[in-house]
PDB file of N, CA and C in Angstrom:
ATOM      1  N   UNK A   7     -23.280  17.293  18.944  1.00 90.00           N
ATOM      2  CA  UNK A   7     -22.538  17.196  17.699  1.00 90.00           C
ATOM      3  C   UNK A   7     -22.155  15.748  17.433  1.00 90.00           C
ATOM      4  N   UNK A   8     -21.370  15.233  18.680  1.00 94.00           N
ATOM      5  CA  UNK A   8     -21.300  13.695  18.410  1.00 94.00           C
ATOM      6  C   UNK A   8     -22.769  12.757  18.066  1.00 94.00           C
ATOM      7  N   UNK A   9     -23.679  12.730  18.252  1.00 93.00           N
ATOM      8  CA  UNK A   9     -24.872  12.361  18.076  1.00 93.00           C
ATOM      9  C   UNK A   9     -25.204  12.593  17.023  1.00 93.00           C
ATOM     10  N   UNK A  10     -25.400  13.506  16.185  1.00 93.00           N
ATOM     11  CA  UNK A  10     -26.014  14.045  14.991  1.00 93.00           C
ATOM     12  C   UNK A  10     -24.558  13.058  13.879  1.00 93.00           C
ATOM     13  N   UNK A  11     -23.322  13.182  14.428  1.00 94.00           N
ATOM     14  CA  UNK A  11     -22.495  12.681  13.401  1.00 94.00           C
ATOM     15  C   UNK A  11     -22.506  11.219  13.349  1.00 94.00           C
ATOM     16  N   UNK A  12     -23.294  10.584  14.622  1.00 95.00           N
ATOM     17  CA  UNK A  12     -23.292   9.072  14.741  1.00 95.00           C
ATOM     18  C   UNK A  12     -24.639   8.930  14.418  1.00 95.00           C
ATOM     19  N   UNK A  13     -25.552   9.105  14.029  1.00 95.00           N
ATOM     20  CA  UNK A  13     -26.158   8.802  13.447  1.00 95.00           C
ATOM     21  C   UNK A  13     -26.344   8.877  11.655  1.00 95.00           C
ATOM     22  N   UNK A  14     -25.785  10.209  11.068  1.00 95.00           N
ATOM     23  CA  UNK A  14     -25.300  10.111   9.845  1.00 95.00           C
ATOM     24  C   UNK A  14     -24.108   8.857   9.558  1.00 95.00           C
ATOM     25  N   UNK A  15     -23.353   8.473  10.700  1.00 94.00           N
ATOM     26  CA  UNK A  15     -22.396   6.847  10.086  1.00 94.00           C
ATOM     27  C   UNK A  15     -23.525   5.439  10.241  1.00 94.00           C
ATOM     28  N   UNK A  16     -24.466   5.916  10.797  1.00 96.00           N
ATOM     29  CA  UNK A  16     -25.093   4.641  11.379  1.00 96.00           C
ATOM     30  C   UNK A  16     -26.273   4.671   9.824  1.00 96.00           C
ATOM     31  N   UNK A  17     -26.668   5.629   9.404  1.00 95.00           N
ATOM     32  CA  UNK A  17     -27.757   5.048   8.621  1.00 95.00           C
ATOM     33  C   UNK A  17     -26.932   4.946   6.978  1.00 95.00           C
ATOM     34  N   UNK A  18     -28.125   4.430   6.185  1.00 90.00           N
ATOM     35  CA  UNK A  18     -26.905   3.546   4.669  1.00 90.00           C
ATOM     36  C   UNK A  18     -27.694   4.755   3.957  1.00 90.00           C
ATOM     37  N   UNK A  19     -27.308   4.827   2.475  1.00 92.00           N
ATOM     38  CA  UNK A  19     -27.296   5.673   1.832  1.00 92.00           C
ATOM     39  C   UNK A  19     -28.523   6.263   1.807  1.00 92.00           C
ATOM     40  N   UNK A  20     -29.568   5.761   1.634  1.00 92.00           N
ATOM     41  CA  UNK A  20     -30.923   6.468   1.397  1.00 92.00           C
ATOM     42  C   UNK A  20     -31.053   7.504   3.226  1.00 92.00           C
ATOM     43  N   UNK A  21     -30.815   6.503   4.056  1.00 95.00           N
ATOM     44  CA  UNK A  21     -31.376   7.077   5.158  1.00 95.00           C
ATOM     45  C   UNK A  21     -30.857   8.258   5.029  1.00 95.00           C
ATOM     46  N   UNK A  22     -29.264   8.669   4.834  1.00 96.00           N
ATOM     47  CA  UNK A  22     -28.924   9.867   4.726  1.00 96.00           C
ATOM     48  C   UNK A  22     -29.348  10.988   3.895  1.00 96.00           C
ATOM     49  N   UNK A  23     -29.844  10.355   2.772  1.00 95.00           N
ATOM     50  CA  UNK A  23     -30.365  11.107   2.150  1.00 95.00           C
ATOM     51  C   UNK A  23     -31.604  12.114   2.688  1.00 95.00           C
ATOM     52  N   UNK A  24     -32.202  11.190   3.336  1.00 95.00           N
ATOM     53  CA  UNK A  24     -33.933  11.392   4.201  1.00 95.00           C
ATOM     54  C   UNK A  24     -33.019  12.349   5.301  1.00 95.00           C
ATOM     55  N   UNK A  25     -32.129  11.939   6.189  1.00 96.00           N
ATOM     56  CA  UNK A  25     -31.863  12.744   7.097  1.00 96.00           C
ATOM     57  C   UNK A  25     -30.956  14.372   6.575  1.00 96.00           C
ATOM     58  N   UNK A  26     -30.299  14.254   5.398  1.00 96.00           N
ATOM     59  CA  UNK A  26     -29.771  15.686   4.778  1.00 96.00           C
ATOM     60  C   UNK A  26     -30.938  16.912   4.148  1.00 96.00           C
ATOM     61  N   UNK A  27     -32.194  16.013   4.389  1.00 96.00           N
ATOM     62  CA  UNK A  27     -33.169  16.903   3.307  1.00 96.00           C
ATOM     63  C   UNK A  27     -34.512  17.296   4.588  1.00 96.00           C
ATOM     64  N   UNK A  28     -33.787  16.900   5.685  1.00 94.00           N
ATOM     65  CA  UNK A  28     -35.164  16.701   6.810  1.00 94.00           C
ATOM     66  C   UNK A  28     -34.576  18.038   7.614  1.00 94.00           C
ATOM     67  N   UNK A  29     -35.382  19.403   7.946  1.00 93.00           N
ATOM     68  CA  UNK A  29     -34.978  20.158   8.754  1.00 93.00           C
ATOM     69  C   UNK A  29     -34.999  19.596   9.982  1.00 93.00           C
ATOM     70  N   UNK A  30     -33.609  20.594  10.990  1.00 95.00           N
ATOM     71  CA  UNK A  30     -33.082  20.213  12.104  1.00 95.00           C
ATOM     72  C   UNK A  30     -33.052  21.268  12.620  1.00 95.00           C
ATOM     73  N   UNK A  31     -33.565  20.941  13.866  1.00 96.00           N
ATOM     74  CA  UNK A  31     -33.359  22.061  15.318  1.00 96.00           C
ATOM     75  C   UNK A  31     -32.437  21.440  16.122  1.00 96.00           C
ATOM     76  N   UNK A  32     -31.212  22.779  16.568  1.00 97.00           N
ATOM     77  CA  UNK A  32     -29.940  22.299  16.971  1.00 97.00           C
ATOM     78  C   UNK A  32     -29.911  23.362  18.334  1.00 97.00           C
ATOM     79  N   UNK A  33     -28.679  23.122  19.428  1.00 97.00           N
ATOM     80  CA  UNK A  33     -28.749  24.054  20.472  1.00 97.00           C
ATOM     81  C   UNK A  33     -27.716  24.519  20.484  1.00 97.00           C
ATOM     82  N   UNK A  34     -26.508  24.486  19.390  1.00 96.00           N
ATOM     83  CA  UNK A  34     -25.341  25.207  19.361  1.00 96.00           C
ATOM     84  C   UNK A  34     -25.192  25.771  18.432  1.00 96.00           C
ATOM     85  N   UNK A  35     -23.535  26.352  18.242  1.00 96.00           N
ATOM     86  CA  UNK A  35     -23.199  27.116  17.315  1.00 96.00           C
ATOM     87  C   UNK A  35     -22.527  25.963  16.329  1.00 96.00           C
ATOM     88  N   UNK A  36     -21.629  24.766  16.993  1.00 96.00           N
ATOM     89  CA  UNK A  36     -20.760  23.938  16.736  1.00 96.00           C
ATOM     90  C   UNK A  36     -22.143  22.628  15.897  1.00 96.00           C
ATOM     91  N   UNK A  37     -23.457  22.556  16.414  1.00 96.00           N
ATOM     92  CA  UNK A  37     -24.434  21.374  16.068  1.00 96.00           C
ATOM     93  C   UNK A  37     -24.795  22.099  14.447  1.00 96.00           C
ATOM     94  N   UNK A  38     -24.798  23.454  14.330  1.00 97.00           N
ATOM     95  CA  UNK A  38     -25.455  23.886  13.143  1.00 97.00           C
ATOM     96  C   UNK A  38     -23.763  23.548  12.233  1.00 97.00           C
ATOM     97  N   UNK A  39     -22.687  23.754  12.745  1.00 97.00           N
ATOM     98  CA  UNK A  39     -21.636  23.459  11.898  1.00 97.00           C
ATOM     99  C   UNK A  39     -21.666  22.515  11.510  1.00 97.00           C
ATOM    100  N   UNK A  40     -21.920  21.486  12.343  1.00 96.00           N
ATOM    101  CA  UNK A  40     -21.850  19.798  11.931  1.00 96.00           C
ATOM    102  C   UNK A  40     -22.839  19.680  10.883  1.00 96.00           C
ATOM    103  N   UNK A  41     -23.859  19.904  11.021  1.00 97.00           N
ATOM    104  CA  UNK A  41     -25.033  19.818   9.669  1.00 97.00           C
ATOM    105  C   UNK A  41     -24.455  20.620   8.389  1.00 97.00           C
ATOM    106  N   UNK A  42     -23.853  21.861   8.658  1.00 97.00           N
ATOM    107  CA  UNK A  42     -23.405  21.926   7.627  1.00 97.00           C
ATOM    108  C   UNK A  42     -21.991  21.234   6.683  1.00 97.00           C
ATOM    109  N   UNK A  43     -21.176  20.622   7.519  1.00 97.00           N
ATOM    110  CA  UNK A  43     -20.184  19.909   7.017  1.00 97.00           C
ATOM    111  C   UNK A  43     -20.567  18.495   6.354  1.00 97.00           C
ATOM    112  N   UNK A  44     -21.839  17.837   6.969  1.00 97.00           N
ATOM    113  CA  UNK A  44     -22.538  16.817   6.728  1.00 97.00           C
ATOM    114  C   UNK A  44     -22.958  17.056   6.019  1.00 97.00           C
ATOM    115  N   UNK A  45     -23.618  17.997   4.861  1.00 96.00           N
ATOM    116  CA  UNK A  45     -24.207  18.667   3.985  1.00 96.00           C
ATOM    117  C   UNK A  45     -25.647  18.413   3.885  1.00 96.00           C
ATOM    118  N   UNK A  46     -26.199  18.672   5.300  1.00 97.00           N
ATOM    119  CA  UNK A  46     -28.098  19.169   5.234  1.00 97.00           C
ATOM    120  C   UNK A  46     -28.015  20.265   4.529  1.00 97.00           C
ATOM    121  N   UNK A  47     -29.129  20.272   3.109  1.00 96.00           N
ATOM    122  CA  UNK A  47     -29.485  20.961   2.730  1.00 96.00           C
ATOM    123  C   UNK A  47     -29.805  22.373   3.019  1.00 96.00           C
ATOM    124  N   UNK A  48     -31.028  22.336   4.098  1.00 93.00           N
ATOM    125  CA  UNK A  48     -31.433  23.301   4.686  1.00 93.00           C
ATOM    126  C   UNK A  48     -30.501  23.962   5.686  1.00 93.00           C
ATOM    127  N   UNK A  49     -29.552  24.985   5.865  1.00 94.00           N
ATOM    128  CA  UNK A  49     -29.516  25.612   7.044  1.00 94.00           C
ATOM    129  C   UNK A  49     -30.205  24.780   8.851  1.00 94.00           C
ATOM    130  N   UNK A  50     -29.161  24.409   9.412  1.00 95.00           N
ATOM    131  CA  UNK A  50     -29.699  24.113  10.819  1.00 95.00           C
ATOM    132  C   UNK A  50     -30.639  25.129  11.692  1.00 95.00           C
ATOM    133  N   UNK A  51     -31.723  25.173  11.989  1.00 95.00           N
ATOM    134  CA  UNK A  51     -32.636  25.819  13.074  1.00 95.00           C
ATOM    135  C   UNK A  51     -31.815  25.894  14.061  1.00 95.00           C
ATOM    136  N   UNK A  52     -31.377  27.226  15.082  1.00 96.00           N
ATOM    137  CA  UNK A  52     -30.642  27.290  16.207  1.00 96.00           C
ATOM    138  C   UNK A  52     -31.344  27.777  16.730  1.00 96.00           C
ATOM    139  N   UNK A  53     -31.842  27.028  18.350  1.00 97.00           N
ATOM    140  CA  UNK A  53     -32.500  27.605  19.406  1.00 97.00           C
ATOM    141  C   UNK A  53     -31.954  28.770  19.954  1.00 97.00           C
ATOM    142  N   UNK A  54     -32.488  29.145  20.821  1.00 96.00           N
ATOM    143  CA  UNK A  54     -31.634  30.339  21.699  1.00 96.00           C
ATOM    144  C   UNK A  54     -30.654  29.400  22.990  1.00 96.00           C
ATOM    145  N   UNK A  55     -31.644  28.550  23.607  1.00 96.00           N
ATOM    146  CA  UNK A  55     -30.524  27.124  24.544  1.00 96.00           C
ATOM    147  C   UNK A  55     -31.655  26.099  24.481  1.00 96.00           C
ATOM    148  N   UNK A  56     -30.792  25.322  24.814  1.00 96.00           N
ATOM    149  CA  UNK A  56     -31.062  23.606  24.746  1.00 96.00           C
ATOM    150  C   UNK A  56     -32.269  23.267  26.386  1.00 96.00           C
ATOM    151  N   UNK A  57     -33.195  24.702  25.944  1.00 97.00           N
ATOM    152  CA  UNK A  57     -34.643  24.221  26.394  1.00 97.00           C
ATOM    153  C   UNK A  57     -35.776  23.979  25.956  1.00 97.00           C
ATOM    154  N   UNK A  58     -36.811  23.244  26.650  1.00 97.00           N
ATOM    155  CA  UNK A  58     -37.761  22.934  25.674  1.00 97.00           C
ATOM    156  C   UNK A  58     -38.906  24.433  24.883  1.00 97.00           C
ATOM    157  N   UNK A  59     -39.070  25.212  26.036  1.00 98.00           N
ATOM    158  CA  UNK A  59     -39.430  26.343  25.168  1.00 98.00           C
ATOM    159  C   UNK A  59     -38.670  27.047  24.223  1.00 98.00           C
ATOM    160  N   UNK A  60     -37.568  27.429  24.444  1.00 97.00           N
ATOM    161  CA  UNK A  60     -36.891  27.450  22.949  1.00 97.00           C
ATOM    162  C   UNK A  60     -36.828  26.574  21.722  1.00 97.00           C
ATOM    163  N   UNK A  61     -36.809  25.611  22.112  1.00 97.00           N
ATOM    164  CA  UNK A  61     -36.544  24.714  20.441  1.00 97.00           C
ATOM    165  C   UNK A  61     -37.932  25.034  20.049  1.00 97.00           C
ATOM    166  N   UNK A  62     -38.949  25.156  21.336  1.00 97.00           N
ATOM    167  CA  UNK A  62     -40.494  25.668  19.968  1.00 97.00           C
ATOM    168  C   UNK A  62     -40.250  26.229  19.874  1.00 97.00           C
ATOM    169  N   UNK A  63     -39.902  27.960  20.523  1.00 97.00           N
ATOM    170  CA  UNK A  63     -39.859  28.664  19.898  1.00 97.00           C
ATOM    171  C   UNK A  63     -39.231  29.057  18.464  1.00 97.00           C
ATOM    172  N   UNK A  64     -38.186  28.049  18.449  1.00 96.00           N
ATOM    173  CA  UNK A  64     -37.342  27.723  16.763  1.00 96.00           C
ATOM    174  C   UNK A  64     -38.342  27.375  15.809  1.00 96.00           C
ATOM    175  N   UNK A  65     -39.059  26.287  16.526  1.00 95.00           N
ATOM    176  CA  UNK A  65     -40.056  25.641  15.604  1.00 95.00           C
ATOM    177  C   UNK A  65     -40.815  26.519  14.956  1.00 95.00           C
ATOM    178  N   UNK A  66     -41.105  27.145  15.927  1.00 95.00           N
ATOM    179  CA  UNK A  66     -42.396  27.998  15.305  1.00 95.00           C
ATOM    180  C   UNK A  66     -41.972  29.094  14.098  1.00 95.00           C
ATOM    181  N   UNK A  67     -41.233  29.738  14.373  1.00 91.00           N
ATOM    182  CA  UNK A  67     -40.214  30.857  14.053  1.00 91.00           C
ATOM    183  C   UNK A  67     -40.170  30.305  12.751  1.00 91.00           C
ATOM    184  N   UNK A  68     -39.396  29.259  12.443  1.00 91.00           N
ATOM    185  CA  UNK A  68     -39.144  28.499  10.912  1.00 91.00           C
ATOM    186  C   UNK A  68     -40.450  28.236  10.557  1.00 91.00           C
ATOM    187  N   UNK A  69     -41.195  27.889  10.813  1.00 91.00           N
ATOM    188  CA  UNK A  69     -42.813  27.475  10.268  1.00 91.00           C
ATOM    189  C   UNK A  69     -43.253  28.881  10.081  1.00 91.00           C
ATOM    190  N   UNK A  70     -43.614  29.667  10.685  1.00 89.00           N
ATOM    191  CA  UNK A  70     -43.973  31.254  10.594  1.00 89.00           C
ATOM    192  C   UNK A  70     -43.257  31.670   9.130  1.00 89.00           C
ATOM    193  N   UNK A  71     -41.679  31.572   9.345  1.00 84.00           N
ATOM    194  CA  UNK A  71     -41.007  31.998   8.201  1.00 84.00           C
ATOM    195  C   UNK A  71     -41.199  31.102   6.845  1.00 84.00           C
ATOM    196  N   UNK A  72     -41.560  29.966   6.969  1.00 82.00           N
ATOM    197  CA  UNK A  72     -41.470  29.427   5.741  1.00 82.00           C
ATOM    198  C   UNK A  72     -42.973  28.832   5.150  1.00 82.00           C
ATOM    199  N   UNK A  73     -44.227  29.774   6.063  1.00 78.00           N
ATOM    200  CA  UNK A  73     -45.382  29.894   5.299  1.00 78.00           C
ATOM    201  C   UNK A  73     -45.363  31.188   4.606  1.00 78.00           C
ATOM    202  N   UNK A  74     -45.041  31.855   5.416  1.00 66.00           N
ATOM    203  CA  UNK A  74     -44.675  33.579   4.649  1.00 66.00           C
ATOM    204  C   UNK A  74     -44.005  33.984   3.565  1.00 66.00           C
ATOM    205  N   UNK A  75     -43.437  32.682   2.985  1.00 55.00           N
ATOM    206  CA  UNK A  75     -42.358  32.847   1.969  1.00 55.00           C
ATOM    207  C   UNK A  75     -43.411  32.207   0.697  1.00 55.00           C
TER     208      UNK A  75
END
């Protein structure tokens, strides 16, 4: 959460822009809050935990879901 919020202070206006409109895969309940208080567009991707087969499996899951749509 601290990470995701230090980098939204660290980049200038456009970057944020690029980073509010860029989907994100997160490993908490509290990382998807922060994106949403930061106001990313999209809904945060939540793994099941902060392993590497899960976050694909997020990946995939959102890609699956958002060719199907």
């Amino acid at each position: 959460t601290e990470g995701l919020r230090n980098l939204h202070a660290m980049l200038g206006a456009p970057g944020r822009r690029w980073l509010i409109n860029t989907p994100v895969v997160v490993v908490s309940a509290a990382q998807a809050a922060a994106c949403r208080e930061l106001g990313f567009v999209q809904p945060a991707i939540v793994a099941r935990e902060a392993a590497d087969q899960a976050i694909l499996e997020a990946i995939r899951t959102w890609r699956t879901l958002r060719i199907s749509i």
